[in-house]
């Protein structure tokens, strides 16, 4: 019980240690994951934060959006991933409509933590979501917020488009980033926003930012594992890179990604907006 010793070579990644990484300027490498075998591979090759994203609806289940994913699906995949991890921090997505009000958000998050083994839950947006972020944080459930291209809002956006290109939209995103941090979020994913805007948010916020299509100046990066391995059907998103190309194994591809994030070689300008 309580055997973790801070500073040991195999010390697990914790929520406070992520804040320290921002302070130290040491980039955080994150990937999505949906099963125990890949979880063990990511963990062994230096990934800091493993995310059971509702992207599983698209890359595992074959849907055209994340909207059909249920809480039961995410609990199932989170528990599988948890069995493969030793060190990385486990974050699980709250699917569409599972945080539509505070009581629902608390009950949904409790399942991801208690049944799934997640250390942090992720939810999309600001506005009415701020109340749920505050309620979760008050109950010591760490929260990762997600702004920019929030896939659960695909119908309002009319597609998967870069967000924050107009000055008014950019100012709204900056205000939302401050609001989620003030509500108690410990981490913020910024998806598909111009690199300069993500850099500004990263600089203004005390909490770490994790970018996906948000340029090199975020405190860390996340990719969907299928994109990193070049197996996503269809056109590769601009912000991703096939790290398996030229490597001999999945493990080597993951290690190359972690190294590229840490050394700031990824993302390059060609991966940003
Ligand atoms: O669902 C997911 O995988 C995500 C990442 C793309 C950040 O939200």
Short mmCIF file of C-alpha atoms and ligand atoms in Angstrom, two decimals:
data_model
loop_
_atom_site.label_atom_id
_atom_site.label_comp_id
_atom_site.label_asym_id
_atom_site.label_seq_id
_atom_site.Cartn_x
_atom_site.Cartn_y
_atom_site.Cartn_z
CA UNK A 1 0.00 0.00 0.00
CA UNK A 2 1.07 3.57 -0.77
CA UNK A 3 4.42 2.25 -2.03
CA UNK A 4 5.20 5.00 -4.56
CA UNK A 5 8.28 6.98 -3.67
CA UNK A 6 8.57 10.41 -5.25
CA UNK A 7 11.73 10.72 -7.33
CA UNK A 8 12.27 6.97 -7.83
CA UNK A 9 13.30 6.00 -11.37
CA UNK A 10 9.94 4.36 -11.97
CA UNK A 11 7.90 6.99 -10.11
CA UNK A 12 4.43 7.16 -11.60
CA UNK A 13 3.31 10.31 -13.39
CA UNK A 14 0.94 12.18 -11.10
CA UNK A 15 -1.30 15.20 -11.53
CA UNK A 16 1.06 17.45 -9.49
CA UNK A 17 4.04 16.18 -11.49
CA UNK A 18 2.41 17.47 -14.69
CA UNK A 19 2.28 20.98 -13.22
CA UNK A 20 5.95 20.61 -12.32
CA UNK A 21 6.74 19.59 -15.90
CA UNK A 22 5.25 22.88 -17.11
CA UNK A 23 7.33 24.78 -14.58
CA UNK A 24 10.47 22.91 -15.70
CA UNK A 25 9.72 23.32 -19.41
CA UNK A 26 9.87 19.53 -19.87
CA UNK A 27 7.41 18.55 -22.61
CA UNK A 28 4.64 16.03 -21.84
CA UNK A 29 4.14 13.17 -24.34
CA UNK A 30 0.62 11.78 -24.57
CA UNK A 31 -1.10 9.21 -26.82
CA UNK A 32 -4.55 7.70 -26.99
CA UNK A 33 -4.93 4.02 -26.16
CA UNK A 34 -7.79 1.54 -25.99
CA UNK A 35 -6.40 -1.82 -24.81
CA UNK A 36 -3.98 -3.39 -22.33
CA UNK A 37 -1.29 -4.53 -24.80
CA UNK A 38 -0.86 -1.11 -26.38
CA UNK A 39 -1.02 0.43 -22.90
CA UNK A 40 1.96 -1.67 -21.78
CA UNK A 41 3.87 -0.68 -24.93
CA UNK A 42 3.17 3.04 -24.45
CA UNK A 43 4.05 2.83 -20.77
CA UNK A 44 7.35 1.03 -21.45
CA UNK A 45 8.35 3.55 -24.09
CA UNK A 46 8.03 6.75 -22.12
CA UNK A 47 4.51 8.04 -22.76
CA UNK A 48 3.55 10.26 -19.82
CA UNK A 49 -0.21 10.54 -20.24
CA UNK A 50 -2.37 7.81 -21.76
CA UNK A 51 -5.80 8.94 -22.90
CA UNK A 52 -8.75 6.64 -23.45
CA UNK A 53 -10.37 9.05 -25.86
CA UNK A 54 -13.87 8.84 -27.24
CA UNK A 55 -11.99 8.81 -30.56
CA UNK A 56 -12.42 5.07 -29.96
CA UNK A 57 -15.83 5.54 -31.59
CA UNK A 58 -14.06 6.40 -34.84
CA UNK A 59 -10.81 4.40 -34.83
CA UNK A 60 -11.99 1.26 -32.97
CA UNK A 61 -15.73 1.11 -33.63
CA UNK A 62 -15.71 2.60 -37.14
CA UNK A 63 -18.25 5.37 -36.61
CA UNK A 64 -17.96 8.70 -38.45
CA UNK A 65 -18.04 10.70 -35.19
CA UNK A 66 -17.46 10.26 -31.46
CA UNK A 67 -21.15 10.79 -30.67
CA UNK A 68 -22.26 7.11 -30.47
CA UNK A 69 -19.70 6.29 -27.75
CA UNK A 70 -21.29 5.43 -24.41
CA UNK A 71 -20.00 5.61 -20.86
CA UNK A 72 -20.00 1.80 -20.71
CA UNK A 73 -17.68 1.70 -23.73
CA UNK A 74 -15.20 4.11 -22.14
CA UNK A 75 -15.34 2.34 -18.77
CA UNK A 76 -14.62 -0.99 -20.51
CA UNK A 77 -11.62 0.35 -22.49
CA UNK A 78 -10.29 2.36 -19.53
CA UNK A 79 -10.25 -0.71 -17.30
CA UNK A 80 -8.40 -2.65 -20.02
CA UNK A 81 -5.83 0.12 -20.46
CA UNK A 82 -5.36 0.46 -16.69
CA UNK A 83 -4.28 -3.19 -16.54
CA UNK A 84 -1.40 -2.45 -18.92
CA UNK A 85 -0.03 0.64 -17.17
CA UNK A 86 2.63 0.95 -14.48
CA UNK A 87 3.75 4.55 -14.67
CA UNK A 88 1.78 6.71 -17.10
CA UNK A 89 -1.13 8.86 -15.92
CA UNK A 90 -4.48 7.47 -17.12
CA UNK A 91 -7.03 9.96 -18.41
CA UNK A 92 -10.49 8.88 -19.64
CA UNK A 93 -12.96 10.80 -21.78
CA UNK A 94 -16.46 11.60 -20.64
CA UNK A 95 -18.53 10.78 -23.75
CA UNK A 96 -21.27 12.87 -25.35
CA UNK A 97 -24.05 13.85 -22.92
CA UNK A 98 -22.47 12.15 -19.91
CA UNK A 99 -21.71 15.54 -18.32
CA UNK A 100 -24.81 17.43 -19.42
CA UNK A 101 -25.44 18.57 -15.84
CA UNK A 102 -23.52 18.40 -12.58
CA UNK A 103 -25.12 15.26 -11.05
CA UNK A 104 -24.67 13.34 -14.32
CA UNK A 105 -21.05 14.50 -14.62
CA UNK A 106 -20.26 13.40 -11.06
CA UNK A 107 -21.87 9.99 -11.52
CA UNK A 108 -20.17 9.44 -14.90
CA UNK A 109 -16.74 10.53 -13.67
CA UNK A 110 -17.06 8.34 -10.58
CA UNK A 111 -17.46 5.29 -12.84
CA UNK A 112 -14.39 6.19 -14.91
CA UNK A 113 -12.31 6.54 -11.74
CA UNK A 114 -13.73 3.71 -9.60
CA UNK A 115 -14.49 1.09 -12.28
CA UNK A 116 -12.05 2.17 -14.99
CA UNK A 117 -9.11 3.19 -12.85
CA UNK A 118 -8.69 6.63 -14.44
CA UNK A 119 -6.76 9.28 -12.51
CA UNK A 120 -8.33 12.14 -14.44
CA UNK A 121 -11.41 12.68 -16.61
CA UNK A 122 -11.61 14.78 -19.76
CA UNK A 123 -14.60 16.79 -20.96
CA UNK A 124 -15.16 19.21 -23.81
CA UNK A 125 -16.10 22.88 -23.77
CA UNK A 126 -16.65 25.70 -21.31
CA UNK A 127 -19.93 27.57 -20.68
CA UNK A 128 -22.34 25.32 -18.77
CA UNK A 129 -19.50 22.75 -18.43
CA UNK A 130 -17.65 25.05 -16.00
CA UNK A 131 -20.04 24.09 -13.19
CA UNK A 132 -19.20 20.41 -13.69
CA UNK A 133 -15.46 21.12 -13.79
CA UNK A 134 -15.77 22.94 -10.47
CA UNK A 135 -17.92 20.21 -8.92
CA UNK A 136 -15.47 17.48 -9.99
CA UNK A 137 -12.43 19.43 -8.82
CA UNK A 138 -14.07 20.14 -5.46
CA UNK A 139 -14.52 16.39 -5.05
CA UNK A 140 -10.86 15.73 -5.91
CA UNK A 141 -11.51 14.25 -9.32
CA UNK A 142 -8.83 15.83 -11.53
CA UNK A 143 -10.15 17.29 -14.77
CA UNK A 144 -8.66 17.75 -18.22
CA UNK A 145 -10.58 20.37 -20.20
CA UNK A 146 -10.68 20.30 -24.01
CA UNK A 147 -11.14 23.42 -26.17
CA UNK A 148 -10.82 24.39 -29.83
CA UNK A 149 -12.07 21.68 -32.16
CA UNK A 150 -14.22 19.75 -29.70
CA UNK A 151 -15.43 16.71 -31.70
CA UNK A 152 -18.65 16.29 -29.69
CA UNK A 153 -19.73 19.67 -31.18
CA UNK A 154 -19.18 18.51 -34.78
CA UNK A 155 -22.75 19.29 -35.85
CA UNK A 156 -22.56 22.87 -34.56
CA UNK A 157 -19.18 23.37 -36.30
CA UNK A 158 -20.47 21.77 -39.52
CA UNK A 159 -17.39 19.52 -39.74
CA UNK A 160 -13.94 19.01 -38.25
CA UNK A 161 -12.51 22.49 -38.79
CA UNK A 162 -9.71 24.56 -37.29
CA UNK A 163 -11.12 26.85 -34.58
CA UNK A 164 -10.00 30.32 -33.50
CA UNK A 165 -8.85 31.71 -36.83
CA UNK A 166 -11.03 34.85 -36.51
CA UNK A 167 -9.95 37.42 -33.90
CA UNK A 168 -13.30 37.26 -32.08
CA UNK A 169 -13.19 33.45 -31.92
CA UNK A 170 -9.59 33.58 -30.70
CA UNK A 171 -10.52 35.99 -27.88
CA UNK A 172 -13.42 33.71 -26.91
CA UNK A 173 -11.06 30.73 -26.74
CA UNK A 174 -8.58 32.66 -24.58
CA UNK A 175 -11.43 33.62 -22.22
CA UNK A 176 -12.66 30.00 -22.13
CA UNK A 177 -9.15 28.72 -21.39
CA UNK A 178 -8.91 31.05 -18.40
CA UNK A 179 -12.41 30.04 -17.29
CA UNK A 180 -11.72 26.27 -17.31
CA UNK A 181 -8.47 26.80 -15.39
CA UNK A 182 -10.24 29.02 -12.84
CA UNK A 183 -13.01 26.42 -12.47
CA UNK A 184 -10.37 23.90 -11.40
CA UNK A 185 -9.12 22.02 -14.47
CA UNK A 186 -5.60 20.62 -14.06
CA UNK A 187 -4.84 20.12 -17.75
CA UNK A 188 -6.13 21.56 -21.03
CA UNK A 189 -6.20 19.90 -24.44
CA UNK A 190 -6.16 22.40 -27.30
CA UNK A 191 -7.25 20.79 -30.57
CA UNK A 192 -6.82 22.32 -34.03
CA UNK A 193 -6.22 25.94 -33.17
CA UNK A 194 -3.64 28.26 -34.73
CA UNK A 195 -0.18 27.76 -33.23
CA UNK A 196 0.13 31.42 -32.19
CA UNK A 197 -3.16 31.26 -30.28
CA UNK A 198 -2.14 28.02 -28.49
CA UNK A 199 1.21 29.62 -27.61
CA UNK A 200 -0.57 32.61 -26.10
CA UNK A 201 -2.94 30.43 -24.05
CA UNK A 202 -0.04 28.24 -22.90
CA UNK A 203 1.90 31.29 -21.78
CA UNK A 204 -1.05 32.90 -19.96
CA UNK A 205 -2.27 29.76 -18.12
CA UNK A 206 -0.72 28.24 -15.00
CA UNK A 207 -1.96 24.74 -15.94
CA UNK A 208 -0.24 22.67 -18.66
CA UNK A 209 -1.65 22.61 -22.19
CA UNK A 210 -1.52 19.55 -24.44
CA UNK A 211 -1.81 20.29 -28.13
CA UNK A 212 -3.11 18.31 -31.07
CA UNK A 213 -2.84 20.43 -34.20
CA UNK A 214 -1.98 23.38 -31.96
CA UNK A 215 1.70 23.94 -32.69
CA UNK A 216 4.95 23.29 -30.87
CA UNK A 217 4.58 25.75 -28.01
CA UNK A 218 2.04 23.77 -25.96
CA UNK A 219 3.40 22.13 -22.81
CA UNK A 220 2.83 18.70 -24.36
CA UNK A 221 1.42 16.89 -27.38
CA UNK A 222 -1.18 14.18 -27.90
CA UNK A 223 -1.93 12.06 -30.98
CA UNK A 224 -4.42 9.33 -31.70
CA UNK A 225 -2.32 6.12 -31.73
CA UNK A 226 -3.84 5.01 -35.05
CA UNK A 227 -2.63 8.26 -36.69
CA UNK A 228 0.86 7.79 -35.22
CA UNK A 229 0.99 4.25 -36.67
CA UNK A 230 -0.38 5.36 -40.04
CA UNK A 231 -3.33 2.96 -39.91
CA UNK A 232 -6.19 5.50 -39.80
CA UNK A 233 -8.25 4.96 -42.96
CA UNK A 234 -8.53 7.91 -45.35
CA UNK A 235 -6.49 11.08 -45.52
CA UNK A 236 -3.93 11.63 -42.74
CA UNK A 237 -4.81 14.75 -40.69
CA UNK A 238 -2.30 17.54 -41.29
CA UNK A 239 -1.34 17.66 -37.61
CA UNK A 240 -0.38 13.98 -37.37
CA UNK A 241 2.72 12.10 -38.47
CA UNK A 242 3.30 8.44 -39.29
CA UNK A 243 6.02 7.58 -36.75
CA UNK A 244 6.01 3.89 -37.78
CA UNK A 245 7.44 4.77 -41.20
CA UNK A 246 11.15 3.92 -41.10
CA UNK A 247 10.90 2.15 -37.71
CA UNK A 248 11.01 -1.58 -37.18
CA UNK A 249 8.31 -1.92 -34.54
CA UNK A 250 5.39 -0.24 -32.81
CA UNK A 251 7.59 0.17 -29.71
CA UNK A 252 10.24 1.99 -31.76
CA UNK A 253 7.58 4.24 -33.32
CA UNK A 254 6.22 5.17 -29.89
CA UNK A 255 9.74 5.83 -28.55
CA UNK A 256 10.49 8.00 -31.61
CA UNK A 257 7.33 10.02 -30.97
CA UNK A 258 8.18 10.53 -27.29
CA UNK A 259 11.70 11.64 -28.21
CA UNK A 260 10.39 14.01 -30.90
CA UNK A 261 7.96 15.61 -28.43
CA UNK A 262 10.60 15.96 -25.71
CA UNK A 263 13.16 17.50 -28.10
CA UNK A 264 10.49 19.70 -29.74
CA UNK A 265 11.18 18.12 -33.14
CA UNK A 266 7.44 17.32 -33.32
CA UNK A 267 5.22 19.05 -34.25
CA UNK A 268 7.04 20.86 -37.07
CA UNK A 269 5.56 23.89 -38.83
CA UNK A 270 4.01 21.59 -41.46
CA UNK A 271 1.86 19.98 -38.72
CA UNK A 272 0.51 23.31 -37.41
CA UNK A 273 -2.08 25.89 -38.49
O1 LIG B 1 -10.90 11.44 -28.08
C1 LIG B 1 -9.70 11.68 -28.23
O2 LIG B 1 -8.91 10.82 -28.61
C2 LIG B 1 -9.24 13.03 -27.94
C3 LIG B 1 -7.86 13.40 -28.37
C4 LIG B 1 -7.82 13.57 -29.83
C5 LIG B 1 -7.35 14.60 -27.66
O3 LIG B 1 -9.97 13.81 -27.41
#
